CSV table of C-alpha atoms in Angstrom, one decimal:
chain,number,residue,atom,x,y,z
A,714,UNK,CA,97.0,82.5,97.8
A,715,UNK,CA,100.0,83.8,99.2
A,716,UNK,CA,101.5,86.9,97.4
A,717,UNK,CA,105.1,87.9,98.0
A,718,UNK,CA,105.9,91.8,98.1
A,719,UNK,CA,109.3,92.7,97.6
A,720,UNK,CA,109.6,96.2,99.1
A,721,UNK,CA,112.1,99.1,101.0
A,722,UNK,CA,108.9,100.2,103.1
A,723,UNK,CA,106.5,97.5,103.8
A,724,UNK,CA,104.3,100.6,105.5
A,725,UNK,CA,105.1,103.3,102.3
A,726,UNK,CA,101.3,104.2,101.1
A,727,UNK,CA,101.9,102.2,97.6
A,728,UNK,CA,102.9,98.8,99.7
A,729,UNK,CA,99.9,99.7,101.9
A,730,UNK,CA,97.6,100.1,98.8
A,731,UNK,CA,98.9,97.2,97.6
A,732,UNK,CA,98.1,95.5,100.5
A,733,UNK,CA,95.4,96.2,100.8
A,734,UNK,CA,93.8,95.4,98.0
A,735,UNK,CA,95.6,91.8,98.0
A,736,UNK,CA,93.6,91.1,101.7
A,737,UNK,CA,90.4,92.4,99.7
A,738,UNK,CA,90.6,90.5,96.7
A,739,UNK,CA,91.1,87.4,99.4
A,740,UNK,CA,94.6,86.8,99.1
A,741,UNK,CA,97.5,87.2,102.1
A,742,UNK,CA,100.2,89.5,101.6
A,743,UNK,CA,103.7,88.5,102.5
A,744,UNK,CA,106.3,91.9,102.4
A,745,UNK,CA,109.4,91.3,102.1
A,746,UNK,CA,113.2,93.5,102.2
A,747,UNK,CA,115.6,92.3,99.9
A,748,UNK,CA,118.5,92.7,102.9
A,749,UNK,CA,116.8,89.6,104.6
A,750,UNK,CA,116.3,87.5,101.9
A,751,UNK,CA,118.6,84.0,102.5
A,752,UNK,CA,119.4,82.0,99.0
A,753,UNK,CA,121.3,78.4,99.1
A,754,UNK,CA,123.0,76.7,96.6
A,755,UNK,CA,123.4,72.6,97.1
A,756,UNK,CA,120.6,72.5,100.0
A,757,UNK,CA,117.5,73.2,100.4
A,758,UNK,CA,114.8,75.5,100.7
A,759,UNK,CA,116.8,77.6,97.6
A,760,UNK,CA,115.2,80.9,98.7
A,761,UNK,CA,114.0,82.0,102.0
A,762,UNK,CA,112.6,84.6,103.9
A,763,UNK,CA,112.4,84.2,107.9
A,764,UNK,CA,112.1,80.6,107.5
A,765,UNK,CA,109.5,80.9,105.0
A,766,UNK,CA,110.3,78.7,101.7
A,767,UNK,CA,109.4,81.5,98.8
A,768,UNK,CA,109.5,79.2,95.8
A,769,UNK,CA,107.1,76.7,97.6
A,770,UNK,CA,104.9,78.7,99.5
A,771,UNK,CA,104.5,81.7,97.6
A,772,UNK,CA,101.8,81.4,94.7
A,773,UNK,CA,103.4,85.1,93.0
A,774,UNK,CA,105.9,87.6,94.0
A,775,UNK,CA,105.2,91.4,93.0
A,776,UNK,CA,108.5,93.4,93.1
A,777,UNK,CA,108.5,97.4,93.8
A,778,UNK,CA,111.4,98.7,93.9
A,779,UNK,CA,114.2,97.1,93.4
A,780,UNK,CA,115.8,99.3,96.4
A,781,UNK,CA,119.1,101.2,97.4
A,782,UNK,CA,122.2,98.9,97.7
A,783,UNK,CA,125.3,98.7,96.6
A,784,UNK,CA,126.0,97.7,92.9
A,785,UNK,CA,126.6,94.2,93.7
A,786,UNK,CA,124.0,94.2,95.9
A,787,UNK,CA,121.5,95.3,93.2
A,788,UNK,CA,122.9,92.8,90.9
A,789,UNK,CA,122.4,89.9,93.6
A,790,UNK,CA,118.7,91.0,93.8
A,791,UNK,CA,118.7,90.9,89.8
A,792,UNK,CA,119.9,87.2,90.2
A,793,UNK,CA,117.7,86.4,92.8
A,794,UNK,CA,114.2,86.9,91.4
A,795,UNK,CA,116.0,85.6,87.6
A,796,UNK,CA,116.5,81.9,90.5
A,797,UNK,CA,113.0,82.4,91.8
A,798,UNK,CA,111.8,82.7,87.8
A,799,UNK,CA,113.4,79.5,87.3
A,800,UNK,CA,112.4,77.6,89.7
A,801,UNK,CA,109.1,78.4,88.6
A,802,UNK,CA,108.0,81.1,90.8
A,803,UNK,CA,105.8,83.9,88.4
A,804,UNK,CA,107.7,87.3,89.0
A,805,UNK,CA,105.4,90.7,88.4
A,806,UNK,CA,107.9,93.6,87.1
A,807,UNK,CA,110.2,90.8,85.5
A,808,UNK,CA,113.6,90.7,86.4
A,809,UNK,CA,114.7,90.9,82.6
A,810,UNK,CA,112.5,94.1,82.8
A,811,UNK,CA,114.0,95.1,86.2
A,812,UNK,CA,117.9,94.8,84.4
A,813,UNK,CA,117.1,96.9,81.7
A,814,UNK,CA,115.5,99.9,83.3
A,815,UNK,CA,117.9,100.1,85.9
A,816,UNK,CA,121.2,101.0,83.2
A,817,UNK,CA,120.9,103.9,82.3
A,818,UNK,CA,122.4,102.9,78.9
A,819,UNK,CA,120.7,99.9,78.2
A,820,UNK,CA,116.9,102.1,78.8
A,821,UNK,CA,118.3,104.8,76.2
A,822,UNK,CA,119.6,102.0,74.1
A,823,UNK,CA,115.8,100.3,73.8
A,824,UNK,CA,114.0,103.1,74.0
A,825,UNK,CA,116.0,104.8,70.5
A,826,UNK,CA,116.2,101.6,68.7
A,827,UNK,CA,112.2,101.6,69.0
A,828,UNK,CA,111.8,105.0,67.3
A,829,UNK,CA,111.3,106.7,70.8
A,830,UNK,CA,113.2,110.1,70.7
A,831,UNK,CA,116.2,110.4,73.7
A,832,UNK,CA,119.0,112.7,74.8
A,833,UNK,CA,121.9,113.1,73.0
A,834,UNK,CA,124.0,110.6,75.1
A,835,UNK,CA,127.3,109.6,75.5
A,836,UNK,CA,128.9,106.2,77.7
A,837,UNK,CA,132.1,106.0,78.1
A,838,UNK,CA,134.5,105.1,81.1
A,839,UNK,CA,137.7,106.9,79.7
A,840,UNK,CA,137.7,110.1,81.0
A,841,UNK,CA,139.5,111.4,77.5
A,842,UNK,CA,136.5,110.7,75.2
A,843,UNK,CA,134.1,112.1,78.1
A,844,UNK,CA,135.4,115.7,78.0
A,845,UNK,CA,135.5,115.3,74.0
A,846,UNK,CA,131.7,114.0,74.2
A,847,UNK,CA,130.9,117.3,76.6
A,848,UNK,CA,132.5,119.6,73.9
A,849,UNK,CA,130.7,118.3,71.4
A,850,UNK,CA,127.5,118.8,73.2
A,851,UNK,CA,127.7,122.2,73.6
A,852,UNK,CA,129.3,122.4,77.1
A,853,UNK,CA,125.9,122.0,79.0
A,854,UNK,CA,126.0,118.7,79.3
A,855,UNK,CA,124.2,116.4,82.5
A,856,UNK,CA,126.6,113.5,84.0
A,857,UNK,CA,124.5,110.8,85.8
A,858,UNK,CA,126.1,107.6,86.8
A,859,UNK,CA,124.9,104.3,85.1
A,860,UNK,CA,123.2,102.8,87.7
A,861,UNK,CA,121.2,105.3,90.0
A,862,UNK,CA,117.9,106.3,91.0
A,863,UNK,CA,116.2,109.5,92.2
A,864,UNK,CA,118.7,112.0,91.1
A,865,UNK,CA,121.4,110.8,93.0
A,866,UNK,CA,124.9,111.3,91.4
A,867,UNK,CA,123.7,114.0,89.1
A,868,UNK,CA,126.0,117.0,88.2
A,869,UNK,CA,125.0,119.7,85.3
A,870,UNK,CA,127.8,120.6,83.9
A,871,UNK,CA,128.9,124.4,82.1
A,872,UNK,CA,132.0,125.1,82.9
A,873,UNK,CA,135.0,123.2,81.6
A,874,UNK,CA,137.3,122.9,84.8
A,875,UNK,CA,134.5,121.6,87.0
A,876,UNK,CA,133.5,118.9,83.9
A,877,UNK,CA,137.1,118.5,83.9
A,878,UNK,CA,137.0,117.6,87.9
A,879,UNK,CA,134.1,115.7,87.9
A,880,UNK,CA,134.9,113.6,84.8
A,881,UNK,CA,138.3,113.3,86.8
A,882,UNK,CA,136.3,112.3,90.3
A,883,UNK,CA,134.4,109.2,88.3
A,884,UNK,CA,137.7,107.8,86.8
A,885,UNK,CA,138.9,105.1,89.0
């Protein structure tokens, strides 16, 4: 069986474990990087890596992460592996799943209408109702960006003319 990794760093120590453990249970590994992934619409094969027909010759594909990029570029994945899915290819860390824990708001969403206790949180993309939302928290308040991982984008705000520039900064 030939398994698909999708990965940033095919030599990271989690994509070597994983590796690893795919040659020892008797199965090849196959990394892959997002960035040189090829997908064709009206011709065939509909997803490719160097030449290498995914959606025929690959029995599973695991995903890691999803990766830096670009928002469009991290929605393109997203619609990749929801193609592969349809066209039959089993997808480990679901794409569905994938979409969901990558907005910030949709995570918090799910998690608090399952019970699970969050952060006070306010969305918004009018800059008005985001200085309202950071005096009615108290003036401590954290500002991420919606999409985002490993801290990137992060600002702790306490004083009201830096929230006021930063809320200002992330208005276009």
């Amino acid at each position: 069986m030939k398994i698909g990794i999708f990965t940033r760093n095919e030599h990271s120590w989690c994509s070597r474990k994983l590796r690893d453990e795919i040659i020892k249970a008797g199965h090849e590994p196959f990394p892959m990087r997002f960035s040189r992934v090829r997908a064709n619409i009206g011709f065939k094969p509909s997803v490719s890596y160097d030449g290498v027909d995914l959606v025929n010759e690959l029995s599973i594909a695991i995903v890691r992460p999803i990766g830096r990029g670009s928002v469009d570029e991290c929605f393109f994945r997203i619609d990749l592996l929801h193609k592969l899915e349809r066209l039959g290819l089993p997808i480990v860390n679901r794409p569905s799943t994938i979409e969901r824990c990558m907005s910030k708001f949709t995570a918090l969403a799910v998690l608090e209408e399952h019970g699970l206790p969050v952060p006070k949180t306010t969305v918004t993309e009018n800059p008005v109702e985001a200085l309202k939302a950071y005096h009615e928290l108290k003036e401590d308040v954290v500002v991420k960006p919606l999409y985002g991982s490993r801290g990137f984008g992060i600002s702790r705000l306490r004083d009201e003319d830096v929230a006021r520039r930063v809320i200002s900064d992330l208005h276009f």
